[in-house]
mmCIF file of C-alpha atoms and ligand atoms in Angstrom:
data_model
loop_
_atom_site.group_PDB
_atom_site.id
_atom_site.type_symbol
_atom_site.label_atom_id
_atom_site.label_comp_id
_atom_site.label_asym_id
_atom_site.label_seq_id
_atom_site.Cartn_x
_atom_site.Cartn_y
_atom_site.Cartn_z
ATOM 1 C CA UNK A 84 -14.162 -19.772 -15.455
ATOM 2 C CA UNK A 85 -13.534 -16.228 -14.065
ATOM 3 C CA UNK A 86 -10.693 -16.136 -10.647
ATOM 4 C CA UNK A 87 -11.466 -12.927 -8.443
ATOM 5 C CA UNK A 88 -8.827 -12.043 -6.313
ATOM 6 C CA UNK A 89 -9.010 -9.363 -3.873
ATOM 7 C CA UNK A 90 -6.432 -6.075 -4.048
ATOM 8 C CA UNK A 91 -6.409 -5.071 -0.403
ATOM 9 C CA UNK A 92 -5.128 -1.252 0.389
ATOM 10 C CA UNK A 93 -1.862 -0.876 2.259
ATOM 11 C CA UNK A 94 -0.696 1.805 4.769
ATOM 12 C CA UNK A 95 2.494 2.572 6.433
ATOM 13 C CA UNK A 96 2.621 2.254 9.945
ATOM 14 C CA UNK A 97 5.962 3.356 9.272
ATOM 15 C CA UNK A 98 8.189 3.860 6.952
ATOM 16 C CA UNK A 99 12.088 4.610 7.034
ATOM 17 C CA UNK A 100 14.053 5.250 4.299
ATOM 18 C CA UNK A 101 18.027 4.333 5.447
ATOM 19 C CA UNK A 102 19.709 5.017 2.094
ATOM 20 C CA UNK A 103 20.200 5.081 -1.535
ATOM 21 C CA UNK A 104 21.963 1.956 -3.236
ATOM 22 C CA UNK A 105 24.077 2.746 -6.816
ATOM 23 C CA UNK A 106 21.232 1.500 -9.072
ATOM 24 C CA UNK A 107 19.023 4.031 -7.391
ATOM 25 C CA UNK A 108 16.555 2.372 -5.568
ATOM 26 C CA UNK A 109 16.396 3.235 -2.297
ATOM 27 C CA UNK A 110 16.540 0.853 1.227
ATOM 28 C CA UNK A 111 13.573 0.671 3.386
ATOM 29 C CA UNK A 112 12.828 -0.223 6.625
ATOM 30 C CA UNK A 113 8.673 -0.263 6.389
ATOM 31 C CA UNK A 114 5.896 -2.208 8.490
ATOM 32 C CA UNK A 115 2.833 -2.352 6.401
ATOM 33 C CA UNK A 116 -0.766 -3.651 7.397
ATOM 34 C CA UNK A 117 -3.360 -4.114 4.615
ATOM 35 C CA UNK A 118 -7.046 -2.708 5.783
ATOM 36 C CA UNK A 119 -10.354 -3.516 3.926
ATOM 37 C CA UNK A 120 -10.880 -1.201 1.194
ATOM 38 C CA UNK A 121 -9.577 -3.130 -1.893
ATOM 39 C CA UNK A 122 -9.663 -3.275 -5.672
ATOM 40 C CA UNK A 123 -11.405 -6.537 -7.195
ATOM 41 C CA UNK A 124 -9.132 -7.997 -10.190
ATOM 42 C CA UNK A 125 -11.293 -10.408 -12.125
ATOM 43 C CA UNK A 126 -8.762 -12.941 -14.589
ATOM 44 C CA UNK A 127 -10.669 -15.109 -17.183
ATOM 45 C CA UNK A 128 -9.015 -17.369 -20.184
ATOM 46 C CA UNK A 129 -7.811 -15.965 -23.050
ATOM 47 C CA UNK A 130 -5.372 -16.583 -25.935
ATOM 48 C CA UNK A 131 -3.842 -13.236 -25.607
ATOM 49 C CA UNK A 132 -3.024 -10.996 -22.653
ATOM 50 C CA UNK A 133 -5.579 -7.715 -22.445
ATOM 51 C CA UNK A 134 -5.658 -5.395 -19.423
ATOM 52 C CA UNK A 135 -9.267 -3.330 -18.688
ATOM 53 C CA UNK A 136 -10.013 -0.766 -15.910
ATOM 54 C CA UNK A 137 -13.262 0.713 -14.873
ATOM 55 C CA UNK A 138 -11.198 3.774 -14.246
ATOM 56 C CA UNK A 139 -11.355 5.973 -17.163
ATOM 57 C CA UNK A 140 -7.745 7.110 -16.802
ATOM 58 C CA UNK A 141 -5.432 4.505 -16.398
ATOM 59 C CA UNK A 142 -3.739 2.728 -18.915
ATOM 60 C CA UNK A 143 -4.254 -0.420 -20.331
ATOM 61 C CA UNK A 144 -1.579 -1.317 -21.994
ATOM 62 C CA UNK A 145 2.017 -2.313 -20.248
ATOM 63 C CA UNK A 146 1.852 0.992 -18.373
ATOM 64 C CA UNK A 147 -0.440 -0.726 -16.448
ATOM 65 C CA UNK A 148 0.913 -2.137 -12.800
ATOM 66 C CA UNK A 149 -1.218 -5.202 -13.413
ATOM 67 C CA UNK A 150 -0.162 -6.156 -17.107
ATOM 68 C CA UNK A 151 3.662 -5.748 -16.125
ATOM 69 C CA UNK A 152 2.766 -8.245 -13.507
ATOM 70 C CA UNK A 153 1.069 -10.365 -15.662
ATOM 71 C CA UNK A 154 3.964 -10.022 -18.888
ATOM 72 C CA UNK A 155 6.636 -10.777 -15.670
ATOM 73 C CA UNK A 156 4.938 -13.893 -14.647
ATOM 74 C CA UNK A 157 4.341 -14.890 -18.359
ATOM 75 C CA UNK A 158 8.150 -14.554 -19.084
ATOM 76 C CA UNK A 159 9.019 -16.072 -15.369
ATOM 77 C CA UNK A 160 7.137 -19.385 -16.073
ATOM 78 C CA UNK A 161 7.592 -19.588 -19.592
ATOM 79 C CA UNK A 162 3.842 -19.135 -20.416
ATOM 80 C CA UNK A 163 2.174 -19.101 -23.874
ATOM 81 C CA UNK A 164 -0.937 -18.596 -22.853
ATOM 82 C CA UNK A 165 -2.502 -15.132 -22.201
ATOM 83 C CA UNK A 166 -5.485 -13.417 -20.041
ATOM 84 C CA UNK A 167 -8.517 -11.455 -20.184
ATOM 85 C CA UNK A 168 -7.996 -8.705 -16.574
ATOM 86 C CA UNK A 169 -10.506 -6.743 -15.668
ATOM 87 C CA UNK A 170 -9.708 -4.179 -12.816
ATOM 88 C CA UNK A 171 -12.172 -3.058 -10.850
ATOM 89 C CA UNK A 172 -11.233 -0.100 -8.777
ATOM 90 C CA UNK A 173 -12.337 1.168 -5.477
ATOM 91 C CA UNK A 174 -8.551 2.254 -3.961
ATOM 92 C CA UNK A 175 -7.497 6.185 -4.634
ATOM 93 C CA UNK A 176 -5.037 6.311 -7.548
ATOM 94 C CA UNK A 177 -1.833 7.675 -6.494
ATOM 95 C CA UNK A 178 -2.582 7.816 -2.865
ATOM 96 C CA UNK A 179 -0.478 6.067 -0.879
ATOM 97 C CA UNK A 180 -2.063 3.098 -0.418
ATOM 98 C CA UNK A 181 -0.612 0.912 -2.896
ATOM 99 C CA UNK A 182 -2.897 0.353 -4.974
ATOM 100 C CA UNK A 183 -1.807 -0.399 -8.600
ATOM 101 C CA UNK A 184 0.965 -3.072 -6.819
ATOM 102 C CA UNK A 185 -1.747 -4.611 -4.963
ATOM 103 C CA UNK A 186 -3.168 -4.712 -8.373
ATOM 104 C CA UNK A 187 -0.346 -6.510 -9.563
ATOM 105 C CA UNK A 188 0.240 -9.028 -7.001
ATOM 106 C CA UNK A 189 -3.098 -9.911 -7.185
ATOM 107 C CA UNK A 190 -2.251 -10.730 -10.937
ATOM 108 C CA UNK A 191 0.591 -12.835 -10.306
ATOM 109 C CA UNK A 192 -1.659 -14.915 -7.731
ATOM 110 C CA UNK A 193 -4.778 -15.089 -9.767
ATOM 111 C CA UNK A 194 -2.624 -16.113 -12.874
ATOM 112 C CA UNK A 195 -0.576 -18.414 -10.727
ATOM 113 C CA UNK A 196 -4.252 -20.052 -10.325
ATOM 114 C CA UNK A 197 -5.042 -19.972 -13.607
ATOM 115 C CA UNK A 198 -1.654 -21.002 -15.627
ATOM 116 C CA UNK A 199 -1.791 -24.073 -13.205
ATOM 117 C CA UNK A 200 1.498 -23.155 -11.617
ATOM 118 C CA UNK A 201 0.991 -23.591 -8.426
ATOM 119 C CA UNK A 202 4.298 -21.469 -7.405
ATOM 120 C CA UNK A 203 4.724 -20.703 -3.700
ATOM 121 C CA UNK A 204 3.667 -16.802 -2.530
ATOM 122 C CA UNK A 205 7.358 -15.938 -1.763
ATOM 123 C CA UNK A 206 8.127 -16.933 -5.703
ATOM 124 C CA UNK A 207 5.477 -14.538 -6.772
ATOM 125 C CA UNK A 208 7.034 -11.873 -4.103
ATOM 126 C CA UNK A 209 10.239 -12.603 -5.699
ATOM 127 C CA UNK A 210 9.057 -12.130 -9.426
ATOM 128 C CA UNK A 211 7.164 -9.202 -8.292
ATOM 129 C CA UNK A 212 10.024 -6.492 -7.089
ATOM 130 C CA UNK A 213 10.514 -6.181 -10.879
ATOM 131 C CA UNK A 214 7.115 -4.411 -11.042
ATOM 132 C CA UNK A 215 7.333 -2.087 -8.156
ATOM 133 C CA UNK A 216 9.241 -1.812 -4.790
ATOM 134 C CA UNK A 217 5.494 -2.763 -2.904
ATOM 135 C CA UNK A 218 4.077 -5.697 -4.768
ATOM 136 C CA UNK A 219 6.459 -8.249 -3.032
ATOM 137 C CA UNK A 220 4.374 -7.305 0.384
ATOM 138 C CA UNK A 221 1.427 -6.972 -1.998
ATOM 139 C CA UNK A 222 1.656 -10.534 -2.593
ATOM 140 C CA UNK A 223 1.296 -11.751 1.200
ATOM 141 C CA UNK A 224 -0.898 -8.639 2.037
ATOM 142 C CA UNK A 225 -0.663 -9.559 5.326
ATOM 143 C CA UNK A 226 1.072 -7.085 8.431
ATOM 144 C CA UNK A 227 4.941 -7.271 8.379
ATOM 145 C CA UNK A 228 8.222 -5.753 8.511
ATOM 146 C CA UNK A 229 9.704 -5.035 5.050
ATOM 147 C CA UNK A 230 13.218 -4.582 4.509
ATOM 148 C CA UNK A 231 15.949 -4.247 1.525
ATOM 149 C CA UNK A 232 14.734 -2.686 -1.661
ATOM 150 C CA UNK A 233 10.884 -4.000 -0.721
ATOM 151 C CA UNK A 234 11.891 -7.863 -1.442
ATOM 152 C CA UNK A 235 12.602 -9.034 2.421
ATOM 153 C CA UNK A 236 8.640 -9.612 3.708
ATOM 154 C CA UNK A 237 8.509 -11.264 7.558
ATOM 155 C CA UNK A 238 5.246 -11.254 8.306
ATOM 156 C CA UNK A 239 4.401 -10.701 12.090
ATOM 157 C CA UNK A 240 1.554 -13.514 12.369
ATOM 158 C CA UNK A 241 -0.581 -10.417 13.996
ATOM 159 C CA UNK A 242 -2.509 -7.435 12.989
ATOM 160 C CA UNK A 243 -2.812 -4.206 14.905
ATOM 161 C CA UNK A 244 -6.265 -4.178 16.967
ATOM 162 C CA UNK A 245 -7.957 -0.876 16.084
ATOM 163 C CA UNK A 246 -9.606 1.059 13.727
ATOM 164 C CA UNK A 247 -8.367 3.309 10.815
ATOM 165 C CA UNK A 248 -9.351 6.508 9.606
ATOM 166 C CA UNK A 249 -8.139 7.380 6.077
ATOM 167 C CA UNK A 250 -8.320 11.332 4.656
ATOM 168 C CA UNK A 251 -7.269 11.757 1.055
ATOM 169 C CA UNK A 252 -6.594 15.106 -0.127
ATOM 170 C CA UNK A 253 -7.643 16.590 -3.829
ATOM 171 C CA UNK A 254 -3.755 15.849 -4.970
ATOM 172 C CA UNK A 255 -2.196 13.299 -6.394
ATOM 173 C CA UNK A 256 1.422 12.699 -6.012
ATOM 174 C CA UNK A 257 3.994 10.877 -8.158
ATOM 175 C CA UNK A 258 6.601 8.439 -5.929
ATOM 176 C CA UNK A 259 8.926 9.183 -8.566
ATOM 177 C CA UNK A 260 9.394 13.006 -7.632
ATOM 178 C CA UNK A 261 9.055 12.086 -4.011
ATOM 179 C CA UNK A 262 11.852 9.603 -3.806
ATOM 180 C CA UNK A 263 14.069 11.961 -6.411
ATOM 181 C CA UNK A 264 13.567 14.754 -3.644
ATOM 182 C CA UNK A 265 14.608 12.299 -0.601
ATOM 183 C CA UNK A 266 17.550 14.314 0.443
ATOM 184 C CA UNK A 267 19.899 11.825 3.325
ATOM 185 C CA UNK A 268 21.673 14.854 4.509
ATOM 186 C CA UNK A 269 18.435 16.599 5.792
ATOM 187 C CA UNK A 270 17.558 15.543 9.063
ATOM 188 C CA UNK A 271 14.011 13.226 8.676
ATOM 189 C CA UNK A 272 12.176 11.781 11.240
ATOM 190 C CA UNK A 273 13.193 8.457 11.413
ATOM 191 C CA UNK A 274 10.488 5.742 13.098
ATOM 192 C CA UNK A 275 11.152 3.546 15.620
ATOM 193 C CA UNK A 276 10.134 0.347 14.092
ATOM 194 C CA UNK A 277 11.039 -2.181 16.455
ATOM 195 C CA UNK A 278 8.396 -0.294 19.057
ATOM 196 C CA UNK A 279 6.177 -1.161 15.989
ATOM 197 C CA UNK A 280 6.863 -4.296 15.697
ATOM 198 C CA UNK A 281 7.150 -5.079 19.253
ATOM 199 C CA UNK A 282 3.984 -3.342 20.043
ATOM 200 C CA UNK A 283 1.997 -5.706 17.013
ATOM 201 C CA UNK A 284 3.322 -8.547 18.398
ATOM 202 C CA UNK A 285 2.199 -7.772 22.098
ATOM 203 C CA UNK A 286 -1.435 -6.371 21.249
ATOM 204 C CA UNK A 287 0.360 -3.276 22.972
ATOM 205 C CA UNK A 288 -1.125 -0.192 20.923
ATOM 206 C CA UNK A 289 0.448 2.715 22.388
ATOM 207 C CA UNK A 290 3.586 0.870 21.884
ATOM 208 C CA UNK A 291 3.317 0.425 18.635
ATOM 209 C CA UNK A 292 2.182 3.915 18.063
ATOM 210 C CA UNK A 293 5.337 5.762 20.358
ATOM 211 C CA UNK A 294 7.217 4.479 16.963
ATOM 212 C CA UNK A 295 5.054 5.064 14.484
ATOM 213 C CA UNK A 296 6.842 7.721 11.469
ATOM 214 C CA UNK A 297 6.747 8.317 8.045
ATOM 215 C CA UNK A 298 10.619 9.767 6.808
ATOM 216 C CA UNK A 299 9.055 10.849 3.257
ATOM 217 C CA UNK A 300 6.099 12.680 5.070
ATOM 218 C CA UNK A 301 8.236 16.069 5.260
ATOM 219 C CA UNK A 302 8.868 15.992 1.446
ATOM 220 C CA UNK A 303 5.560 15.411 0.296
ATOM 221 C CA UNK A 304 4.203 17.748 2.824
ATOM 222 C CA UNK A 305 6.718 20.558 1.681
ATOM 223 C CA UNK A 306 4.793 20.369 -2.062
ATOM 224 C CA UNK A 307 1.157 19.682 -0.625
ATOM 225 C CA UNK A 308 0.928 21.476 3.074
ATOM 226 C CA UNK A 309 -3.224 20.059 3.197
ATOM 227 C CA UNK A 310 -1.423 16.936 4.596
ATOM 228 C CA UNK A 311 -0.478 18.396 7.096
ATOM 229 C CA UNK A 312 -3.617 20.419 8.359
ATOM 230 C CA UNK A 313 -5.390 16.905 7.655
ATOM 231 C CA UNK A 314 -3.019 15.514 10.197
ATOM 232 C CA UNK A 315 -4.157 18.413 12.598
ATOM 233 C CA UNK A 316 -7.742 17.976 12.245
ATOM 234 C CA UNK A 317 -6.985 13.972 12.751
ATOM 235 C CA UNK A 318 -5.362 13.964 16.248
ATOM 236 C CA UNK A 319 -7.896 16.835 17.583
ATOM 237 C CA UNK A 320 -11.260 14.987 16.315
ATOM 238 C CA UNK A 321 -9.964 12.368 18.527
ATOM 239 C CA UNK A 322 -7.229 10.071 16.583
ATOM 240 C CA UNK A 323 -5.110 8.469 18.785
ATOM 241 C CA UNK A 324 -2.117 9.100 15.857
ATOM 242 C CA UNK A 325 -1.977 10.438 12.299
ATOM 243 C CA UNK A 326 0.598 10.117 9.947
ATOM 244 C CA UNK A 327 0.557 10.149 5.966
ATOM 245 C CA UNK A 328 1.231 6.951 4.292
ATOM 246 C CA UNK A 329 3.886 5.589 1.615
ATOM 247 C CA UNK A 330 4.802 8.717 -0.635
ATOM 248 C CA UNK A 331 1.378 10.483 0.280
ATOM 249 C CA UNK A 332 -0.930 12.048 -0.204
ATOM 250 C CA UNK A 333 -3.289 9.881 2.299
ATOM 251 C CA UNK A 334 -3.486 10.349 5.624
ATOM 252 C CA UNK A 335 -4.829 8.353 8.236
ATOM 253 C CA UNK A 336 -5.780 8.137 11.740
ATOM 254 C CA UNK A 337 -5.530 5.351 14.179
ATOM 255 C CA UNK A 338 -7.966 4.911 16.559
ATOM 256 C CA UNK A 339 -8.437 1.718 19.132
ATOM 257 C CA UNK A 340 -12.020 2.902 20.239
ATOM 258 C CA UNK A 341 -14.573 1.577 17.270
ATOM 259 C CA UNK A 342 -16.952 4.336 18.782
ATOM 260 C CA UNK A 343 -13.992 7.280 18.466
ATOM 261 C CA UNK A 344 -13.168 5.885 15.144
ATOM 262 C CA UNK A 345 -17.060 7.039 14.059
ATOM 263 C CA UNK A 346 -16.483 10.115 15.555
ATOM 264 C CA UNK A 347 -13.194 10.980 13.675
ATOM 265 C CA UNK A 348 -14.922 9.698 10.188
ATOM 266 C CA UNK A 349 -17.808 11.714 10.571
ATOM 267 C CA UNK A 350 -16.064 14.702 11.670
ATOM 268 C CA UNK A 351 -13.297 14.593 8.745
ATOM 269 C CA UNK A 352 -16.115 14.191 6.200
ATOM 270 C CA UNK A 353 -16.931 17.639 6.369
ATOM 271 C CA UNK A 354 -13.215 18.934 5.581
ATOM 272 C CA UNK A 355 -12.210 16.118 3.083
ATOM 273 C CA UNK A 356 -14.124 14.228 0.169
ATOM 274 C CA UNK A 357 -12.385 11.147 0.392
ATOM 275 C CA UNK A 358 -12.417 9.570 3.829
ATOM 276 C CA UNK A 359 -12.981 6.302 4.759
ATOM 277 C CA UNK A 360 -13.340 3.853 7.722
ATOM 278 C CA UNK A 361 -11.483 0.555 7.728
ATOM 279 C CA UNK A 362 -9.620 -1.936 9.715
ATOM 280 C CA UNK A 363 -6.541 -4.038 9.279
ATOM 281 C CA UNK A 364 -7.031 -7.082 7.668
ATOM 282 C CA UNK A 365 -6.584 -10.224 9.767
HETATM 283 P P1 ATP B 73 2.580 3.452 -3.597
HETATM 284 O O1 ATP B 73 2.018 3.662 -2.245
HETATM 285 O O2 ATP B 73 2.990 2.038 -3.888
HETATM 286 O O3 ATP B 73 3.621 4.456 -4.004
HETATM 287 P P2 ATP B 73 0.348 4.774 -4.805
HETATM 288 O O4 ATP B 73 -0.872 4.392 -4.047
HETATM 289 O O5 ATP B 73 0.956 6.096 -4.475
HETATM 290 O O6 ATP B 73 1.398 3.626 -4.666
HETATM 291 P P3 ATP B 73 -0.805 3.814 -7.246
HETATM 292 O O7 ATP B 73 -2.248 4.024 -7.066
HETATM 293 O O8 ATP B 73 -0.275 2.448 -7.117
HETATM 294 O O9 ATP B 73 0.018 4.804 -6.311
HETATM 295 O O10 ATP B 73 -0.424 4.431 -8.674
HETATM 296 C C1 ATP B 73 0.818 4.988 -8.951
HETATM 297 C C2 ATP B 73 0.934 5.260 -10.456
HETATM 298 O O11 ATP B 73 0.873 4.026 -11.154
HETATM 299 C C3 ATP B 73 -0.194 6.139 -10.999
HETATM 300 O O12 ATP B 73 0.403 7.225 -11.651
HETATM 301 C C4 ATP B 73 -0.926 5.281 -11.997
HETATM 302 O O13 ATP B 73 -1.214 5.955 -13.203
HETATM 303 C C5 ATP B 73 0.003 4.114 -12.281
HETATM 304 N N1 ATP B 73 -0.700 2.820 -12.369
HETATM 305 C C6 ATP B 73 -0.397 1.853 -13.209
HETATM 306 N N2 ATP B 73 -1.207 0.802 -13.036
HETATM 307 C C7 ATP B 73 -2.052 1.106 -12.046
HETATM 308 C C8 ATP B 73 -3.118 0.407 -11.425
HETATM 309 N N3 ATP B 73 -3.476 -0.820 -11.775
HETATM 310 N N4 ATP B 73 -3.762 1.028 -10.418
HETATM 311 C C9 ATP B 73 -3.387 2.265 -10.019
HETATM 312 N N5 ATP B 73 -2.401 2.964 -10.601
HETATM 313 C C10 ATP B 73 -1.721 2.397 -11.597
#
């Protein structure tokens, strides 16, 4: 018997960072839709626990997003038992869009499935902050506000209506060295979220976009300043807002028009390699 679960990209639609607490990690104030460009994790039975990728570079022992998932839930539950995961990879490594914690959240739910748990979704979210600040929202991969340290998940029963146009630059960038160079004192643009929310939850688009941010954009943009022209190049082939997501490098366009969407793909895919065309998940 072989469980597939589905690792669905995330993107900011914005993304405050408030302050640091004394253990380091940091307090957000995030709303973060899911689109459809995902990583496939395949989980079959096995005695002992084994992690592969398709990737060529990413690890596959307990450096691995999805095995610390998988060795959380094990020691969570009290589980013997192990798993063959297989990870087959389609989301940008170190991009922005989440993908090694949707990797892991898929774990905990496939594994859920398959150690006959049966544990709710907001007892996987729960488990899951111990991997990484994202996989609690991984777990639900549904829109919603995100609060605290990435643990507090409301979903807002309602997806933005458009289209998305994602640009990924050559560079990689490490979340470690972004947060480490978050500095509060600096002035950072700071979102609006409830206009984000409030503009989800009325189908209101330009409302949701008038609050749209990213506060670690600056500091990401100050080491790589591509995201920034890929911004540019966005908004003037016709996005109706661009902003980088999570700690970068990705950025990506929002467009309601399916047509101007098109336009804005085609167009980018003669400055950038990586660009796709995808929509929120529902
Ligand atoms: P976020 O937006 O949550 O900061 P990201 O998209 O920037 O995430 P990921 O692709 O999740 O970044 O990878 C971040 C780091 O985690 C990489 O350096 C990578 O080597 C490591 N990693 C561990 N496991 C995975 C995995 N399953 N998939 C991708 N990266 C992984």
């Amino acid at each position: 018997m072989e469980i597939v679960q589905k690792a669905p990209a995330k993107i900011n639609l914005s993304l405050d960072a408030l302050y640091q607490h004394r253990d380091g990690a940091h307090e957000w104030e995030m709303v973060m839709t899911s689109v459809d460009l995902a990583d496939y994790v395949h989980i079959s039975p096995s005695s002992r626990l084994s992690v592969s990728t398709d990737s060529g570079f990413l690890p596959e022992d307990p450096r691995n997003l999805a095995y610390q998932a998988a060795l959380v839930l094990q020691r969570a539950a009290g589980v013997h038992q192990g798993a063959k995961i297989r990870l087959e990879k389609h989301i940008p490594v170190a991009a922005g869009l989440g993908g090694g914690s949707s990797d892991a959240a898929a774990v905990l739910r496939g594994l859920n499935q398959l150690w006959g748990l049966n544990w709710p979704l907001e007892r996987l979210a729960k488990i899951g902050l111990a991997v990484d600040s994202d996989v609690p929202y991984c777990v639900y991969s549904r829109t919603a506000l995100v609060t605290g340290k990435g643990e507090i998940v409301t979903p807002l029963d309602r997806r933005p209506d458009c289209w998305v146009v994602l640009a990924k630059p050559r560079v990689s960038v490490s979340t470690q060295s972004i947060l480490r160079a978050i500095d509060y004192e600096q002035t950072v643009p700071h979102p609006d979220t409830k206009k984000v929310v409030a503009g989800i939850k009325q189908g209101d688009l330009p409302l949701m976009i008038s609050g749209m941010a990213n506060s670690l954009q600056p500091v990401t943009a100050a080491k790589h300043p591509e995201i920034l022209a890929l911004q540019q190049r966005l908004v003037r082939f016709g996005a109706d807002h661009a902003q980088m997501s999570g700690s970068g490098p990705t950025v990506f366009g929002v467009c309601r028009k399916r047509s101007r969407a098109h336009r804005v793909y085609n167009s980018m895919k003669g400055f950038c390699r990586e660009v796709y065309l995808v929509r929120p998940l529902q």
